[in-house]
Coordinates of N, CA, C and O and ligand atoms in Angstrom, one line a residue:
M1 N -86.6 -46.6 94.4 CA -85.2 -46.7 94.0 C -84.8 -48.1 93.7 O -84.8 -49.0 94.6
S2 N -84.6 -48.4 92.5 CA -84.3 -49.7 92.1 C -82.8 -50.0 92.1 O -82.0 -49.1 92.0
H3 N -82.5 -51.2 92.3 CA -81.1 -51.6 92.3 C -80.8 -52.5 91.2 O -79.9 -53.4 91.3
E4 N -81.5 -52.3 90.1 CA -81.2 -53.2 89.0 C -80.0 -52.7 88.2 O -79.7 -51.5 88.3
P5 N -79.3 -53.5 87.6 CA -78.1 -53.1 86.9 C -78.6 -52.3 85.7 O -79.5 -52.6 85.0
K6 N -77.9 -51.2 85.5 CA -78.3 -50.3 84.4 C -78.0 -50.8 83.1 O -78.7 -50.6 82.1
K7 N -76.8 -51.4 83.0 CA -76.4 -51.9 81.7 C -76.0 -53.4 81.8 O -75.5 -53.8 82.9
K8 N -76.2 -54.1 80.8 CA -75.8 -55.5 80.8 C -74.2 -55.6 80.7 O -73.7 -54.9 79.8
H9 N -73.6 -56.4 81.5 CA -72.2 -56.5 81.4 C -71.8 -57.3 80.2 O -72.5 -58.3 79.9
S10 N -70.8 -56.9 79.5 CA -70.5 -57.5 78.3 C -69.9 -58.9 78.5 O -69.5 -59.2 79.7
T11 N -69.8 -59.7 77.5 CA -69.2 -61.0 77.6 C -67.7 -60.9 78.0 O -67.2 -61.7 78.8
Q12 N -67.1 -59.9 77.5 CA -65.7 -59.7 77.8 C -65.5 -59.4 79.3 O -64.6 -60.0 80.0
R13 N -66.4 -58.6 79.8 CA -66.2 -58.2 81.2 C -66.6 -59.4 82.1 O -66.0 -59.7 83.1
K14 N -67.6 -60.1 81.7 CA -68.0 -61.3 82.5 C -66.8 -62.4 82.4 O -66.5 -63.0 83.5
G15 N -66.2 -62.5 81.3 CA -65.1 -63.4 81.2 C -63.9 -63.0 82.0 O -63.3 -63.9 82.6
K16 N -63.7 -61.7 82.0 CA -62.5 -61.2 82.9 C -62.8 -61.5 84.3 O -61.9 -61.8 85.1
R17 N -64.0 -61.3 84.7 CA -64.4 -61.5 86.1 C -64.2 -63.0 86.5 O -63.7 -63.4 87.6
R18 N -64.7 -63.8 85.6 CA -64.7 -65.3 85.9 C -63.3 -65.9 85.7 O -63.1 -67.1 86.0
A19 N -62.4 -65.2 85.0 CA -61.2 -65.8 84.6 C -60.3 -66.1 85.9 O -59.6 -67.1 85.9
S20 N -60.5 -65.3 86.9 CA -59.7 -65.5 88.1 C -60.3 -66.5 89.1 O -59.7 -66.8 90.1
I21 N -61.4 -67.0 88.8 CA -62.1 -67.9 89.7 C -61.4 -69.2 89.8 O -61.1 -69.7 90.9
H22 N -61.0 -69.8 88.7 CA -60.5 -71.2 88.7 C -59.0 -71.2 88.5 O -58.4 -72.1 88.1
L23 N -58.3 -70.1 88.9 CA -56.9 -70.1 88.7 C -56.2 -70.9 89.8 O -55.2 -71.5 89.6
D24 N -56.8 -70.8 91.0 CA -56.1 -71.5 92.1 C -56.4 -73.0 92.1 O -57.4 -73.5 91.6
V25 N -55.5 -73.7 92.7 CA -55.7 -75.1 92.9 C -56.8 -75.3 94.0 O -56.9 -74.6 95.0
P26 N -57.7 -76.2 93.7 CA -58.8 -76.4 94.7 C -58.3 -76.8 96.1 O -57.3 -77.5 96.2
M27 N -59.0 -76.4 97.0 CA -58.6 -76.6 98.4 C -58.5 -78.1 98.7 O -59.4 -78.8 98.5
G28 N -57.4 -78.4 99.3 CA -57.2 -79.8 99.6 C -56.8 -80.0 101.1 O -56.4 -79.0 101.7
T29 N -56.9 -81.2 101.5 CA -56.4 -81.5 102.9 C -55.3 -82.6 102.8 O -55.2 -83.2 101.8
I30 N -54.7 -82.7 103.9 CA -53.6 -83.7 104.0 C -54.2 -85.0 104.6 O -54.8 -85.0 105.6
C31 N -54.0 -86.0 103.8 CA -54.5 -87.3 104.3 C -53.8 -87.8 105.6 O -52.6 -87.8 105.5
P32 N -54.5 -88.1 106.6 CA -53.8 -88.5 107.9 C -53.1 -89.8 107.7 O -52.3 -90.2 108.5
N33 N -53.5 -90.6 106.7 CA -53.0 -91.9 106.6 C -51.7 -91.9 105.7 O -50.7 -92.5 106.1
C34 N -51.7 -91.3 104.6 CA -50.6 -91.3 103.7 C -50.0 -90.0 103.4 O -49.0 -89.9 102.7
K35 N -50.5 -88.9 104.1 CA -50.0 -87.6 104.0 C -50.0 -87.0 102.6 O -49.3 -86.1 102.3
A36 N -50.9 -87.5 101.8 CA -51.0 -87.0 100.4 C -52.1 -85.9 100.4 O -53.0 -85.9 101.2
V37 N -51.9 -85.0 99.5 CA -52.9 -83.9 99.4 C -54.1 -84.5 98.7 O -54.0 -85.0 97.5
T38 N -55.2 -84.4 99.3 CA -56.5 -84.9 98.8 C -57.6 -83.9 98.9 O -57.5 -83.0 99.7
L39 N -58.7 -84.1 98.2 CA -59.8 -83.2 98.3 C -60.5 -83.4 99.6 O -60.6 -84.5 100.2
A40 N -61.0 -82.3 100.1 CA -61.7 -82.3 101.4 C -63.0 -83.0 101.3 O -63.7 -83.0 100.2
H41 N -63.4 -83.7 102.3 CA -64.7 -84.5 102.4 C -64.8 -85.5 101.3 O -65.9 -85.9 100.8
Q42 N -63.6 -86.0 100.8 CA -63.7 -87.1 99.8 C -62.6 -88.1 100.2 O -61.7 -87.8 100.9
V43 N -62.9 -89.3 99.7 CA -62.0 -90.4 99.9 C -60.6 -90.1 99.3 O -60.5 -89.6 98.2
C44 N -59.6 -90.4 100.1 CA -58.2 -90.2 99.5 C -58.0 -91.1 98.4 O -58.2 -92.3 98.5
K45 N -57.6 -90.5 97.2 CA -57.4 -91.3 96.0 C -56.1 -92.1 96.1 O -55.9 -93.1 95.3
A46 N -55.2 -91.8 97.0 CA -54.0 -92.5 97.1 C -54.1 -93.8 97.9 O -53.5 -94.8 97.5
C47 N -54.8 -93.7 99.0 CA -54.8 -94.9 99.9 C -56.3 -95.3 100.2 O -56.5 -96.4 100.8
G48 N -57.3 -94.5 99.8 CA -58.6 -95.0 100.0 C -59.2 -94.8 101.4 O -60.2 -95.3 101.7
F49 N -58.5 -93.9 102.2 CA -58.9 -93.7 103.5 C -59.8 -92.5 103.6 O -59.6 -91.5 102.9
Y50 N -60.8 -92.6 104.4 CA -61.6 -91.4 104.7 C -62.1 -91.6 106.1 O -62.6 -92.6 106.5
N51 N -62.1 -90.5 106.9 CA -62.5 -90.5 108.3 C -61.9 -91.5 109.1 O -62.5 -92.2 110.0
G52 N -60.6 -91.7 108.8 CA -59.8 -92.6 109.7 C -60.0 -94.1 109.4 O -59.5 -94.9 110.1
R53 N -60.6 -94.4 108.3 CA -60.8 -95.8 108.0 C -60.7 -96.0 106.5 O -61.0 -95.1 105.7
S54 N -60.4 -97.2 106.1 CA -60.3 -97.5 104.7 C -61.7 -97.7 104.1 O -62.5 -98.5 104.5
V55 N -62.0 -96.9 103.1 CA -63.4 -96.9 102.5 C -63.4 -97.7 101.2 O -64.2 -98.6 101.0
I56 N -62.4 -97.3 100.3 CA -62.4 -98.0 99.1 C -61.1 -98.8 99.0 O -60.2 -98.6 99.8
K57 N -61.1 -99.8 98.2 CA -60.0 -100.7 98.1 C -59.0 -100.2 97.1 O -59.2 -100.2 95.9
V58 N -57.9 -99.8 97.6 CA -56.8 -99.4 96.7 C -55.7 -100.4 97.0 O -55.6 -101.0 98.0
S59 N -54.9 -100.7 95.9 CA -54.0 -101.8 96.0 C -53.0 -101.5 97.1 O -51.9 -101.0 96.9
T60 N -53.4 -101.9 98.3 CA -52.5 -101.8 99.5 C -52.4 -103.1 100.2 O -53.4 -103.9 100.1
P61 N -51.3 -103.4 100.8 CA -51.1 -104.7 101.4 C -52.0 -104.9 102.7 O -52.1 -106.1 103.1
T62 N -52.6 -103.9 103.2 CA -53.4 -104.0 104.4 C -54.7 -104.7 104.1 O -55.4 -104.4 103.2
V63 N -55.0 -105.7 104.9 CA -56.2 -106.5 104.7 C -57.3 -105.8 105.5 O -57.2 -105.6 106.7
V64 N -58.4 -105.5 104.8 CA -59.5 -104.8 105.4 C -60.7 -105.6 105.2 O -61.1 -106.0 104.1
R65 N -61.4 -105.9 106.4 CA -62.7 -106.6 106.3 C -63.8 -105.6 105.9 O -64.0 -104.6 106.5
R66 N -64.4 -105.9 104.8 CA -65.5 -105.0 104.3 C -66.8 -105.6 104.5 O -67.0 -106.8 104.5
R67 N -67.8 -104.7 104.8 CA -69.1 -105.2 105.0 C -69.8 -105.3 103.6 O -69.8 -104.3 102.9
T68 N -70.4 -106.4 103.3 CA -71.0 -106.6 102.0 C -72.5 -106.6 102.2 O -73.0 -107.2 103.1
V69 N -73.2 -106.0 101.3 CA -74.6 -106.0 101.3 C -75.1 -107.2 100.6 O -74.8 -107.4 99.4
T70 N -75.9 -108.0 101.3 CA -76.4 -109.2 100.6 C -78.0 -109.1 100.5 O -78.7 -109.3 101.4
D71 N -78.3 -108.6 99.3 CA -79.8 -108.5 99.0 C -80.1 -109.3 97.8 O -80.3 -108.8 96.7
E72 N -80.1 -110.6 98.0 CA -80.3 -111.5 96.9 C -81.8 -112.0 96.9 O -82.0 -113.1 96.4
G73 N -82.7 -111.3 97.4 CA -84.0 -111.8 97.5 C -85.0 -111.0 96.7 O -85.7 -110.2 97.0
Ligands
ZN101 ZN1 -54.4 -91.2 101.9

Protein backbone atom coordinates (compact mmCIF):
# COMPACT_ATOMS: atom_id res chain seq x y z
CA MET A 1 0.00 0.00 0.00
CA SER A 2 1.77 3.03 -1.21
CA HIS A 3 1.17 6.53 -0.05
CA GLU A 4 2.43 8.22 -3.11
CA PRO A 5 0.37 11.07 -4.48
CA LYS A 6 -1.78 9.81 -7.26
CA LYS A 7 -1.76 13.00 -9.26
CA LYS A 8 0.60 15.87 -9.48
CA HIS A 9 -0.84 19.01 -7.93
CA SER A 10 -1.23 21.72 -10.47
CA THR A 11 0.68 24.97 -10.34
CA GLN A 12 -2.54 26.78 -9.55
CA ARG A 13 -3.26 24.52 -6.61
CA LYS A 14 0.28 24.84 -5.36
CA GLY A 15 0.09 28.60 -5.67
CA LYS A 16 -3.20 28.73 -3.82
CA ARG A 17 -1.76 26.70 -0.99
CA ARG A 18 1.35 28.81 -0.73
CA ALA A 19 -0.46 32.11 -1.14
CA SER A 20 -1.54 32.13 2.49
CA ILE A 21 1.88 31.38 3.89
CA HIS A 22 3.35 34.85 3.70
CA LEU A 23 0.24 36.85 4.35
CA ASP A 24 0.96 37.41 8.01
CA VAL A 25 3.54 39.75 9.39
CA PRO A 26 6.54 37.77 10.58
CA MET A 27 6.63 37.07 14.27
CA GLY A 28 8.29 39.82 16.18
CA THR A 29 9.21 40.54 19.74
CA ILE A 30 9.16 43.71 21.75
CA CYS A 31 12.57 45.16 22.36
CA PRO A 32 13.10 45.51 26.12
CA ASN A 33 15.22 48.58 25.55
CA CYS A 34 13.21 50.73 23.17
CA LYS A 35 9.92 48.79 23.08
CA ALA A 36 9.99 48.58 19.33
CA VAL A 37 8.77 45.55 17.46
CA THR A 38 11.80 43.70 16.24
CA LEU A 39 12.54 40.29 14.85
CA ALA A 40 13.11 37.49 17.29
CA HIS A 41 16.69 36.36 17.90
CA GLN A 42 18.00 39.33 16.01
CA VAL A 43 19.50 42.61 16.98
CA CYS A 44 16.98 45.40 17.38
CA LYS A 45 17.28 47.61 14.34
CA ALA A 46 16.03 50.62 16.25
CA CYS A 47 18.53 50.71 19.13
CA GLY A 48 20.99 47.91 18.39
CA PHE A 49 20.25 46.03 21.58
CA TYR A 50 20.25 42.28 21.82
CA ASN A 51 20.14 40.09 24.90
CA GLY A 52 20.15 43.09 27.19
CA ARG A 53 23.20 44.78 25.79
CA SER A 54 24.14 46.98 22.90
CA VAL A 55 25.51 44.91 20.10
CA ILE A 56 25.69 47.21 17.14
CA LYS A 57 26.27 50.90 17.10
CA VAL A 58 23.17 52.84 16.28
CA SER A 59 23.24 56.59 16.55
CA THR A 60 22.40 56.76 20.23
CA PRO A 61 23.89 59.12 22.81
CA THR A 62 24.82 56.22 25.09
CA VAL A 63 28.54 55.56 25.16
CA VAL A 64 29.29 51.88 24.88
CA ARG A 65 32.71 50.41 25.29
CA ARG A 66 33.21 47.85 22.57
CA ARG A 67 35.64 45.02 22.45
CA THR A 68 37.82 45.27 19.39
CA VAL A 69 39.66 42.38 17.83
CA THR A 70 43.27 43.17 17.19
CA ASP A 71 44.75 40.64 14.86
CA GLU A 72 47.40 42.63 13.06
CA GLY A 73 49.95 39.90 12.95
ZN1 LIG B 1 15.43 48.30 20.62
